[in-house]
XYZ file of C-alpha atoms in Angstrom:
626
model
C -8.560 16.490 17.413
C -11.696 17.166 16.233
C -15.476 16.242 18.655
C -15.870 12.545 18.743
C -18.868 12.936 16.828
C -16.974 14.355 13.696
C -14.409 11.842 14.439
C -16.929 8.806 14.213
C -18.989 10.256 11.168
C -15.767 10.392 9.245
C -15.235 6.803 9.987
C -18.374 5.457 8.577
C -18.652 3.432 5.494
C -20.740 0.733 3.570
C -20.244 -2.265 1.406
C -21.659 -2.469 -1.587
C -23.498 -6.138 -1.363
C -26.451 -4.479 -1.682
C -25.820 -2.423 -4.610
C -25.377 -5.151 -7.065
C -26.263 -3.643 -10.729
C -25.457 -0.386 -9.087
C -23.002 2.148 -11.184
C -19.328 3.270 -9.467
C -21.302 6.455 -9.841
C -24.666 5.258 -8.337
C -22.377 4.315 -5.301
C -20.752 7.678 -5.260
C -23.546 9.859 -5.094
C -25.636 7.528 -2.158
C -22.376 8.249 -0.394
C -22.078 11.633 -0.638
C -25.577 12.405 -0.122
C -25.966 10.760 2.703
C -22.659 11.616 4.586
C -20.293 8.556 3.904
C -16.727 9.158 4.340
C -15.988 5.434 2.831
C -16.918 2.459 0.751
C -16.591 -1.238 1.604
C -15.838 -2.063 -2.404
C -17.794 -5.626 -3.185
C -15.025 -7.504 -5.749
C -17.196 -8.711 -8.710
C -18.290 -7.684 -12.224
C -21.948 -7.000 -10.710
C -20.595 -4.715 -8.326
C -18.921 -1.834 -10.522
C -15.115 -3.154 -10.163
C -13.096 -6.624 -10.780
C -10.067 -7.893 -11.185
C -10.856 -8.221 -14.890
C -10.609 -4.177 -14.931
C -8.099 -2.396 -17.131
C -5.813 0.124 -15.842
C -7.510 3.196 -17.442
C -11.048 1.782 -15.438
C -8.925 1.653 -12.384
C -7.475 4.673 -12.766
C -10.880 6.220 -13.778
C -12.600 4.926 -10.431
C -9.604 5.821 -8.204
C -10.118 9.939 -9.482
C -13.902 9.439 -8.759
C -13.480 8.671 -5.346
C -10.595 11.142 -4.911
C -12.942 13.991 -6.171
C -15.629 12.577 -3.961
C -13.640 12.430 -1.318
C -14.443 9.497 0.116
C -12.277 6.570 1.386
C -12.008 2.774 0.041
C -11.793 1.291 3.092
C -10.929 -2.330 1.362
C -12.331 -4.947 -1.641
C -14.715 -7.276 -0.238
C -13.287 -10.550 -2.210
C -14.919 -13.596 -2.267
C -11.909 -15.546 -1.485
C -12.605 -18.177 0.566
C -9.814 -20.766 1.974
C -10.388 -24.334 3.039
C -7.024 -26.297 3.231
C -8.516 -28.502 0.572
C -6.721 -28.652 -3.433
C -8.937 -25.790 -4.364
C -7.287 -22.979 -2.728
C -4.460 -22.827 -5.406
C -7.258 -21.418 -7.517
C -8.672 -19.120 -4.554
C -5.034 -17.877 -4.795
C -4.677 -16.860 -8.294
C -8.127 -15.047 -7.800
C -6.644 -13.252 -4.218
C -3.752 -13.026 -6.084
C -5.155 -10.569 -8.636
C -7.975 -8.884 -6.014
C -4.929 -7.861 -4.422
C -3.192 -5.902 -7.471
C -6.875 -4.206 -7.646
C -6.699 -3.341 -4.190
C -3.315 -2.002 -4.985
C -4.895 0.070 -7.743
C -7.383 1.436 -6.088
C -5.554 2.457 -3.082
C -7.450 0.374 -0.559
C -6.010 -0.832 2.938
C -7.091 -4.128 2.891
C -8.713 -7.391 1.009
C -11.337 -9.183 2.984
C -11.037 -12.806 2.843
C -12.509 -15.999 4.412
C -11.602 -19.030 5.784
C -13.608 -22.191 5.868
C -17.039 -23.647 4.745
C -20.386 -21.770 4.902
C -22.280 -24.148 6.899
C -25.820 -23.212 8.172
C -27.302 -26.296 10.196
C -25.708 -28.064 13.121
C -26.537 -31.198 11.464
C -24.779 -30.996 8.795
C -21.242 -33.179 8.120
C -18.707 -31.113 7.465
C -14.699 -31.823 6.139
C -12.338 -31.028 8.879
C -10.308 -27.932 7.988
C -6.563 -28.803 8.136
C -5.283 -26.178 10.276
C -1.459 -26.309 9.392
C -2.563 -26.119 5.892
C -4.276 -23.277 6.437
C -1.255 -20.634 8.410
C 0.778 -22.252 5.505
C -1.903 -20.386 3.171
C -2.638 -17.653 4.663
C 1.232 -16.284 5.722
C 1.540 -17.095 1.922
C -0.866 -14.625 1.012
C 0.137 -12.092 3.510
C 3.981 -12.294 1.904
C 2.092 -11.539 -1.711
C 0.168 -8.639 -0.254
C 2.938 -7.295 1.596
C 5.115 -6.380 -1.341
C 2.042 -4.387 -2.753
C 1.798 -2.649 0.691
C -1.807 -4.509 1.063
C -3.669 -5.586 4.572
C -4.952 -9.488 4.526
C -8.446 -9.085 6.296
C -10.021 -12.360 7.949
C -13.614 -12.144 8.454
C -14.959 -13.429 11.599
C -16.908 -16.245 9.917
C -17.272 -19.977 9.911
C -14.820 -22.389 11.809
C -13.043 -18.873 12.428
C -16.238 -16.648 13.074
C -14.806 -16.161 17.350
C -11.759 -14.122 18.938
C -10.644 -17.433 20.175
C -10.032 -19.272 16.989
C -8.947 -16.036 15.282
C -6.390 -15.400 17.963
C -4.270 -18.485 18.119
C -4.211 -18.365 13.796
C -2.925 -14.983 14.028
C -0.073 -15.773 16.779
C 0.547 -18.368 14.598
C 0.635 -16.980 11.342
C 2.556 -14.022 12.471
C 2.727 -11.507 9.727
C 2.341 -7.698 10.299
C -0.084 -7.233 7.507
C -3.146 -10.162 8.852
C -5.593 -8.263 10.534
C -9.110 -9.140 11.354
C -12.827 -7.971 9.739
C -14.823 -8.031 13.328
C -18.560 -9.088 11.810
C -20.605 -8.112 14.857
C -23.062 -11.252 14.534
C -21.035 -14.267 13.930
C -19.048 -14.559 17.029
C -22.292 -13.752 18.557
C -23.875 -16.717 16.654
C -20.710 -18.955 17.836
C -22.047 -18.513 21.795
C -18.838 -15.304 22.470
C -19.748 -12.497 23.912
C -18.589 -9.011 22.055
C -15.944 -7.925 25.025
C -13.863 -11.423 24.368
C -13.764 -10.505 20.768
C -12.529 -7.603 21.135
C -10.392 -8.440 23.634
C -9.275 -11.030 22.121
C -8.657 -9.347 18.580
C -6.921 -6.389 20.022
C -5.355 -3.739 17.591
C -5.559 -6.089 14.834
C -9.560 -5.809 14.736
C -8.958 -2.999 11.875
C -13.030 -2.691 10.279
C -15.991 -3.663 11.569
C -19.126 -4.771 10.111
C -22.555 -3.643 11.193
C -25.887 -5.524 11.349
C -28.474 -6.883 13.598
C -30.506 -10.028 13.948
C -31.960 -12.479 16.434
C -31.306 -16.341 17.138
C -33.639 -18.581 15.111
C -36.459 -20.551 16.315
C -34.554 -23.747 15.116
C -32.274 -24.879 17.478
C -30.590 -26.490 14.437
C -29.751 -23.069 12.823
C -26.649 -21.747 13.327
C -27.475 -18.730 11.304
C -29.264 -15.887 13.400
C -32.365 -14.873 11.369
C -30.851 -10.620 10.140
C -33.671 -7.753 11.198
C -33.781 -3.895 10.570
C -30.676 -2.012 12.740
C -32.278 -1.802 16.227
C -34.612 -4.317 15.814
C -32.769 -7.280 16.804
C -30.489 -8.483 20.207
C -27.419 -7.321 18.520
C -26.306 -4.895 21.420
C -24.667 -2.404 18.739
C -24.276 0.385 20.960
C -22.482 -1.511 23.549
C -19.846 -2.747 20.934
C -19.487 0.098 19.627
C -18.623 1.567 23.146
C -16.748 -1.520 23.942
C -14.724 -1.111 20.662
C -13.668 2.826 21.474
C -12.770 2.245 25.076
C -10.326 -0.559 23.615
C -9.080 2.046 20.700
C -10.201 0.690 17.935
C -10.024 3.367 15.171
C -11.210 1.749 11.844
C -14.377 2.047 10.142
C -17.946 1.119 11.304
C -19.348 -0.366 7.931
C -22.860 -1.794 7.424
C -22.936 -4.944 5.261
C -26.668 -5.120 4.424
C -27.063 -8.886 3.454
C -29.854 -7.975 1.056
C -28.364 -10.541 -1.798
C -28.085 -13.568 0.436
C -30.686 -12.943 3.128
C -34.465 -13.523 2.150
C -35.950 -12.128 5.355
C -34.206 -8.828 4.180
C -35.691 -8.481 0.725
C -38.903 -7.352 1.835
C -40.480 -3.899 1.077
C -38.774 -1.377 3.500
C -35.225 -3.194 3.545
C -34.068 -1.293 0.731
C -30.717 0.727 0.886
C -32.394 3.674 0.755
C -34.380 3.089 3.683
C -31.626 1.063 5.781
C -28.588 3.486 5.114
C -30.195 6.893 6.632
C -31.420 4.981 9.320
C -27.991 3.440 10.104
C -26.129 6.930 9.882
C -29.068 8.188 13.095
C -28.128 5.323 14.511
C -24.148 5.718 14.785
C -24.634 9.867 14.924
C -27.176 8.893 18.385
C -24.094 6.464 19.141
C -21.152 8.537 18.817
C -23.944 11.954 20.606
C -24.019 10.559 23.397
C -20.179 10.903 24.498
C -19.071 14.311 23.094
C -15.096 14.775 23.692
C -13.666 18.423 23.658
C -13.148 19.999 20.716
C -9.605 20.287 19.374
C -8.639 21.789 16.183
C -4.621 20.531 15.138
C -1.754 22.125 13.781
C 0.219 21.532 11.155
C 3.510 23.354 9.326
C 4.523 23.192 5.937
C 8.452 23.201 6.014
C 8.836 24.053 1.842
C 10.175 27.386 0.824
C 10.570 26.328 -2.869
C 8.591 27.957 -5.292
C 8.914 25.296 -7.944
C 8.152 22.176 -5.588
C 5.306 24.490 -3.680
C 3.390 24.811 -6.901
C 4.428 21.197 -8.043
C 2.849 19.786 -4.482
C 0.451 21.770 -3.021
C -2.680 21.835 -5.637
C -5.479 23.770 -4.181
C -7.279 20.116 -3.966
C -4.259 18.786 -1.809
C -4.470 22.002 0.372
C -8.259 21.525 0.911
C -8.438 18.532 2.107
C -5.945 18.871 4.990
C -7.492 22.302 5.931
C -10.841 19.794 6.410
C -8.789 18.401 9.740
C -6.046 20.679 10.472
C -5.132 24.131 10.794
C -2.461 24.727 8.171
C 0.815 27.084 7.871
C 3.558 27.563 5.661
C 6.566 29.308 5.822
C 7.452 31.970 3.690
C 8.325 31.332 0.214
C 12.386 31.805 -0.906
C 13.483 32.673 2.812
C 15.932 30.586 4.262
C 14.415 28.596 6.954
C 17.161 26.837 9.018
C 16.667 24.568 11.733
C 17.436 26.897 14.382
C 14.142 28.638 12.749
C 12.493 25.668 13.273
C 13.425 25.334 16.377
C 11.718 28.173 17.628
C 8.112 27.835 16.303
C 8.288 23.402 16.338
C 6.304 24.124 19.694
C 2.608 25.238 18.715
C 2.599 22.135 15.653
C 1.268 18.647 15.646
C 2.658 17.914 12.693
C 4.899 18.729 9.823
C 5.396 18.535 6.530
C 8.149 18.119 4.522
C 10.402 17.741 1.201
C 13.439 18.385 -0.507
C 15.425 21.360 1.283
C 13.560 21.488 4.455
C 15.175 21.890 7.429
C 16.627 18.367 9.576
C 15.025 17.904 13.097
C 17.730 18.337 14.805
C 18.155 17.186 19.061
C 17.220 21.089 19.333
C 14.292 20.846 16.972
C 13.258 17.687 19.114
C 13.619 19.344 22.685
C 11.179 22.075 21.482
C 8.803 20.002 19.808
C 6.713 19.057 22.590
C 3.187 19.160 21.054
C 4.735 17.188 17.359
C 2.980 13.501 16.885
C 4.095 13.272 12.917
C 6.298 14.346 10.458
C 5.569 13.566 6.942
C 8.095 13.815 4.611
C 6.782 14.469 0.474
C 9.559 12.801 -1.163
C 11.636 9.395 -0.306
C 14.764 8.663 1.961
C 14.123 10.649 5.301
C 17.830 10.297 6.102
C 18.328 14.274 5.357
C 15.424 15.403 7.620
C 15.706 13.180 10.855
C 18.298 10.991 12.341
C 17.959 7.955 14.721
C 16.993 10.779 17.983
C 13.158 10.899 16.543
C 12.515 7.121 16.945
C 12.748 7.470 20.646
C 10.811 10.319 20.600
C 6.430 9.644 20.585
C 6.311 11.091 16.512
C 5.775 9.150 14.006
C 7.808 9.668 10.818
C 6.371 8.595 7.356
C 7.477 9.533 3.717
C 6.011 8.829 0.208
C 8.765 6.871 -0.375
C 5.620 3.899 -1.969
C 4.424 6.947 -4.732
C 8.329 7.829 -5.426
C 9.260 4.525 -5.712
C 6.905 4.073 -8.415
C 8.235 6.520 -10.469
C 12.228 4.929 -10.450
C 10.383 1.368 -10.956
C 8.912 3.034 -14.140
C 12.311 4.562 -15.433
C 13.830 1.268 -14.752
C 11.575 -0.799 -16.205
C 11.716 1.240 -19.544
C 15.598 1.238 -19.007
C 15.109 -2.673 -19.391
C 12.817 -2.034 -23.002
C 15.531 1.199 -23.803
C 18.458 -1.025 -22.988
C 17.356 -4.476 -24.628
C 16.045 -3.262 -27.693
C 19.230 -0.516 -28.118
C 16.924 2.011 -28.790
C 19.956 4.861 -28.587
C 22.200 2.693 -30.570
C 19.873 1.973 -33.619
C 18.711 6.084 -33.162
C 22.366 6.899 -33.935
C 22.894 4.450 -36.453
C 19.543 5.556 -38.199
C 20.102 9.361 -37.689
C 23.493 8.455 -39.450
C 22.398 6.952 -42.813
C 22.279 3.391 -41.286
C 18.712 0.816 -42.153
C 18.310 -2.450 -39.867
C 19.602 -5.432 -41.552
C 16.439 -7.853 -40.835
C 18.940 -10.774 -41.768
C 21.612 -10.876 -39.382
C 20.490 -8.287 -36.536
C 18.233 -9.030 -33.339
C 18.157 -7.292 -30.099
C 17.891 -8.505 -26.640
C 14.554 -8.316 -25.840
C 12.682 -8.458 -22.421
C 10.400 -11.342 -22.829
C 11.026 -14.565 -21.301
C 14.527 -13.478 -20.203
C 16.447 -13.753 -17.256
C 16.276 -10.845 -15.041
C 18.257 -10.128 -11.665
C 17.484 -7.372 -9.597
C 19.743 -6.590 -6.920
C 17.808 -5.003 -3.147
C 14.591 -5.892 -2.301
C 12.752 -2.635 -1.404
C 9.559 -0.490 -2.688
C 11.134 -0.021 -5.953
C 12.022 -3.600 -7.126
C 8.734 -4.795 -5.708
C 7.228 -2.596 -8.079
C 9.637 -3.783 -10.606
C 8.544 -7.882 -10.044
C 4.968 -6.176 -10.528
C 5.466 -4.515 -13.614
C 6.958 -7.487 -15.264
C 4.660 -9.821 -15.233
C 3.418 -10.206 -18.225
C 6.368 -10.986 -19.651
C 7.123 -14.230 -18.475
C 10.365 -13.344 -17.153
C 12.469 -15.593 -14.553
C 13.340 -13.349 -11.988
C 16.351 -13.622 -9.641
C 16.862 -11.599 -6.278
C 19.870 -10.862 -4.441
C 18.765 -9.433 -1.185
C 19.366 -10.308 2.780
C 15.856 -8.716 3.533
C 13.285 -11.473 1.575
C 12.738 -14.180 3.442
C 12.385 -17.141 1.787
C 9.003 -17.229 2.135
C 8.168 -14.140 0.765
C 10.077 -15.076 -2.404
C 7.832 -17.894 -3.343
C 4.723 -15.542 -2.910
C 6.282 -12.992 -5.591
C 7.600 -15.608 -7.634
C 11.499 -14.875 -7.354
C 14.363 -17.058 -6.945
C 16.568 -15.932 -3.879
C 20.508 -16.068 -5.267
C 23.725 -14.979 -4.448
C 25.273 -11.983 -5.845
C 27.767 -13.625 -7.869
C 25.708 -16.204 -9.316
C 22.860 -13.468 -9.968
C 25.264 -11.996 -12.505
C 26.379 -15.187 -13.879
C 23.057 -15.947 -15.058
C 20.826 -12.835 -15.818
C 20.270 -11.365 -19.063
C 19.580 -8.058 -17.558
C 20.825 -7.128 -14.164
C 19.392 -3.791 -12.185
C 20.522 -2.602 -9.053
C 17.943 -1.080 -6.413
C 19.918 -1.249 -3.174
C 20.540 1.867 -1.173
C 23.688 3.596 -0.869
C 25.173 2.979 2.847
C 29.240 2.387 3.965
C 28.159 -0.701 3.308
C 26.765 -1.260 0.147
C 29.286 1.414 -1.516
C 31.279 -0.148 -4.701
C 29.594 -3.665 -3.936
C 29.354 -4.039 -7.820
C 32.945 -4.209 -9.321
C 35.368 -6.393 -11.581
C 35.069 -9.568 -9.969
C 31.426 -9.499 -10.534
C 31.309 -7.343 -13.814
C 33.522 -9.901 -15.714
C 30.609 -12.516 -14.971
C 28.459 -11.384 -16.913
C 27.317 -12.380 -20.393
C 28.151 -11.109 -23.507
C 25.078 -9.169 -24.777
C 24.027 -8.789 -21.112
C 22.024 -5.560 -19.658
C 23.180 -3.438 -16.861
C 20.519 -1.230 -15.360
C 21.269 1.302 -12.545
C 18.691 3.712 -11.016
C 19.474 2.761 -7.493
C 22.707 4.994 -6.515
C 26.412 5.698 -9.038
C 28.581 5.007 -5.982
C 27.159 1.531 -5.343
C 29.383 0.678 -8.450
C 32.760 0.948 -8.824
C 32.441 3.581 -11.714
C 35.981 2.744 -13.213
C 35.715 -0.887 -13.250
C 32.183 -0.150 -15.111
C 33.355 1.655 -17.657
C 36.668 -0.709 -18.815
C 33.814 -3.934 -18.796
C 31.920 -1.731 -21.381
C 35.034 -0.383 -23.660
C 35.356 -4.540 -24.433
C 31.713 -3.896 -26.286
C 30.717 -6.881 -25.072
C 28.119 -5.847 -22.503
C 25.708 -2.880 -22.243
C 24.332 -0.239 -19.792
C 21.462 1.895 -19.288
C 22.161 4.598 -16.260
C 20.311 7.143 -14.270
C 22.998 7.351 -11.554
C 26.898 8.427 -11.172
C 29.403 8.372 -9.121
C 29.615 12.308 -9.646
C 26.743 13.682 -10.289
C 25.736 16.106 -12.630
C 27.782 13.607 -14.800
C 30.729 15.948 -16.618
C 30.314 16.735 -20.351
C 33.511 15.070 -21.013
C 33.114 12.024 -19.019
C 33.805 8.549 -21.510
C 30.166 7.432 -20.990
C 28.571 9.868 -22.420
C 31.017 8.751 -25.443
C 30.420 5.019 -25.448
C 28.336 3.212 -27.730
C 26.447 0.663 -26.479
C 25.577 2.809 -23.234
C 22.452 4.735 -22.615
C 22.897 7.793 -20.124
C 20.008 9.861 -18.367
C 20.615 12.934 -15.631
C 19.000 10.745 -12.999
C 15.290 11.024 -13.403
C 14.089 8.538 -12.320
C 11.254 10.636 -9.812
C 10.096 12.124 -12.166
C 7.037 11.221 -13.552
C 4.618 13.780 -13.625
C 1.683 12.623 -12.591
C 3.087 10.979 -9.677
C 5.527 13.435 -8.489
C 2.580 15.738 -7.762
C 0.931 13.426 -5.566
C 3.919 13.353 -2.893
C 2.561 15.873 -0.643
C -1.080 14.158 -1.517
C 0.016 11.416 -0.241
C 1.055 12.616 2.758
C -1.862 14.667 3.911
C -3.527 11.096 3.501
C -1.045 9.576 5.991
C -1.639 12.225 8.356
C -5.472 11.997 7.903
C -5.059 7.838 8.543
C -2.449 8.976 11.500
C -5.512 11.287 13.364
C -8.118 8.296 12.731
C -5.448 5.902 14.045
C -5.298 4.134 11.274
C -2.245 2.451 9.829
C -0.115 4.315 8.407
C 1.056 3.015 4.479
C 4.944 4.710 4.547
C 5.797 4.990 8.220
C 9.595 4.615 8.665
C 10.969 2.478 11.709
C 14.345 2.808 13.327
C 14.892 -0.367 11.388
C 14.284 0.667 7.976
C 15.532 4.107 8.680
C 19.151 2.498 9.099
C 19.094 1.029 5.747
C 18.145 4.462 4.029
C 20.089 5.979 1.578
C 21.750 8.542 3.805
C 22.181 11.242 1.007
């Protein structure tokens, strides 16, 4: 690990409140200028992003702060919860602040909960508590499926560790974590050690600022002053925070917009954000750790995928943290090879064709915290040993999964508007007949998708706008989560009863193998859709095939029961089926960023942050074992 100076200037940030007006750009260079390693992103057309943004501004931001380098840490919505009949619309706004926080790669969306009140004397509407869990584990099942943090800012009737602890038992969702605002607790009458006590590991950013109690005893506001100025006792917290292992970001949020006593000459950002970074540097100087540089090995002897993955940019940034090595290109590289250097490494990194971890791997691998796999299932690299073993195992499962979603999604458009069948017909003398023929179509149909994982989450995403009904056939939704994504949980048989198109996503285990034959094939629809991208032996192949000599059904496929597919197989000769050579990973653009992906997970994994594709012993024994 690197001197717990480096360590804490790499985990500084700011929100943008104060930068209203500002350019994505303006924001960019402060940043870099000054040393920044992230940015608190404030949601709102005044503050150089919305949810209003298309995807090619999303997109365009995203490779500005990827070339920068620096981090957004989360989108600072202005969401705000009360139990009352307005929230539905609060929820259609987190609702879309979330799919920008998606976007944009951020951890988390900052929320609130409750009214804004600033005088003791003041009546205010009880909050309905129940009402409120019910709300916010509804928004934490919507963020979920987009891999997204709900943040709760310690404000209002929740501004202490006391109230914030008993909604979080309560709500109970892995993905509610807390936005630790230094001054409101403070403001509330508890001290910073019972916040943070009482917060724990799910106190995952915290905001900077000082201030003062007002001279009104009727104020519950503290009046905001210049950092070091005020009875905020910031170096204490901060103290208090890293004995407890707190490992997010330190942002300031400079209240310049809604405080007057700050929008005086001399509270500018450019005075206030140099003078917080020698504040934090003379914070994090004064307790210097040893110096430790970490190890990592690159497990990927392929040419091809080594120049697909490892971009000079990729490379770079984890040579900023970690010592890097690679073993030689083309040699075979067995485990038993592995075996005998594993020792020296912290981590490893891994893809297609590198060698498993086997219980000899393991023994040796005494130093090895993470192993990051560049590509999806990590069924062929580890088995069930490593998750009683202190490494943690990620993969970029979320970036691959993308890809397939893509490929089936235009499977659905391919499939429903028979794009191979009226290609033939055209390339063989054959026009459209505009007064008898119509196609399928994707709008406003009835779709069923069959396993609930990162690909079929994608999937409900990238339909949308289509106004589909969407069923799900899955034992790992709750019921709860369903609602939030706007699915309808069914049985398998009735799924293909009533969709227009089905697609299968579930992996391929003992168990799930041939799951999909006659009796449920013959329930479909004439004119219905079958999409598979998942896995071929998850069908009963044979069964398939005599459904779609009748002509009355059709299929788009990426996947076979043997694969390559052979030249002669009767698919490849049937009409109203479309056939790829299962490539579904591989979009481009995306397939590139596996091994980026993962030097960010090992990045987040040294900060001790979260990390966005870690594999449990849970999910691990639903992977697709081949």
């Amino acid at each position: 690990m690197k001197a717990k100076e480096e360590i804490g200037m790499r985990r500084l940030a700011f929100s943008t409140l104060p930068c209203e007006g500002w350019s994505i750009e303006e924001m960019i260079a402060l940043a870099k200028s000054l040393g920044f390693n992230g940015i608190e992103l404030r949601e709102g057309a005044g503050w150089g992003i919305s949810s209003e943004m298309t995807e090619h501004q999303r997109r365009e931001v995203l490779r500005q702060f990827k070339e920068a380098g620096l981090e957004i840490t989360n989108i600072g919505s202005a969401v705000c919860f009360t139990g009352s009949s307005g929230d539905e619309e609060q929820f259609a706004n987190f609702q879309e602040v979330v799919s920008l926080a998606y976007d944009l790669q951020a951890r988390g969306v900052r929320i609130f909960l409750g009214y804004f009140n600033k005088r003791k004397d003041n009546r205010m509407i009880p909050i309905p508590y129940d009402t409120i869990v019910t709300r916010i584990k509804q928004a934490c099942a919507w963020a979920a499926s987009f891999g997204i943090q709900v943040w709760i800012e310690t404000h209002n009737e929740f501004a202490t560790g006391r109230e914030l602890r008993k909604l979080l038992d309560d709500v109970d969702m892995p993905n509610c974590a807390v936005i630790y605002d230094i001054i409101h607790p403070l403001e509330a009458g508890e001290s910073p050690l019972e916040t943070i006590t009482l917060l724990g590991a799910q106190c995952v950013h915290v905001h900077i600022k000082d201030g003062a109690p007002s001279a009104d005893p009727m104020d519950l506001e503290w009046i905001y002053t210049k950092l070091g100025e005020g009875q905020i006792p910031i170096t204490t917290i901060v103290n208090q925070l890293e004995e407890a292992g707190y490992s997010g970001c330190y942002s300031l949020e400079w209240e310049r917009k809604w405080r007057k006593e700050l929008q005086v000459p001399g509270m500018e950002p450019a005075v206030i954000f140099p003078a917080y970074l020698e504040l934090m540097r003379s914070i994090f100087n004064s307790e210097m750790n040893e110096e430790y540089t970490m190890k990592t090995l690159i497990t990927i002897a392929n040419e091809g995928l080594r120049d697909l993955f490892w971009q000079e940019a990729a490379m770079k940034k984890l040579e900023n943290f970690s010592q890097v090595d690679i073993i030689p290109l083309h040699e075979r590289f067995t485990s038993e090879d592995l075996a005998e250097i594993i020792g020296e490494y912290d981590a490893c990194i891994t893809s297609w064709g590198s060698p498993s971890f086997t219980p000899n791997v393991l023994a040796r691998a005494e130093k090895l915290r993470f192993i990051g796999h560049g590509a999806g299932s990590v069924a062929a690299i580890v088995n069930e040993d490593v998750f009683h073993t202190p490494i943690a195992v990620t993969s970029a499962n979320k970036v691959l999964a993308l890809s397939t979603a893509e490929c089936a999604v235009s499977l659905f458009f391919a499939g429903a508007w028979d794009h191979a069948g009226y290609s033939a017909r055209l390339k063989g003398g054959q026009w459209s007949n505009n007064t008898r023929e119509t196609v399928l179509g994707v709008t406003r149909r009835v779709v069923g998708l069959i396993g609930y994982g990162e690909i079929s989450k994608q999937v409900i995403r990238m339909l949308q706008p289509f106004n589909v009904t969407i069923l799900l056939h899955s034992s790992y939704c709750s019921r709860e989560e369903a609602i939030a994504r706007g699915v309808e949980l069914v049985g398998l048989n009735e799924l293909f009863e009533r969709s227009d198109i089905i697609s299968l996503h579930n992996t391929w285990t003992s168990q799930s193998e041939g799951m999909i034959g006659r009796d449920q094939l013959k329930l479909m629809r004439d004119g219905t859709l079958f999409v598979n991208t998942a896995r071929g032996p998850i069908v009963q192949e044979r069964a398939l095939v005599e459904e779609l000599r009748k002509g009355r059904i059709f299929a788009a496929l990426d996947v076979y029961e043997h694969e390559p597919l052979p030249k002669n197989h009767e698919l490849l000769t049937l009409p109203n089926v479309l056939c790829l050579p299962h490539i579904g990973g591989y979009h481009g653009l995306l397939k590139r960023e596996l091994c980026d992906f993962i030097v960010d997970e090992l990045h987040r994994f040294v900060k001790g942050e979260a990390l966005l594709g870690q594999v449990s012993l849970e999910h691990y024994r639903r992977l697709t074992p081949r």
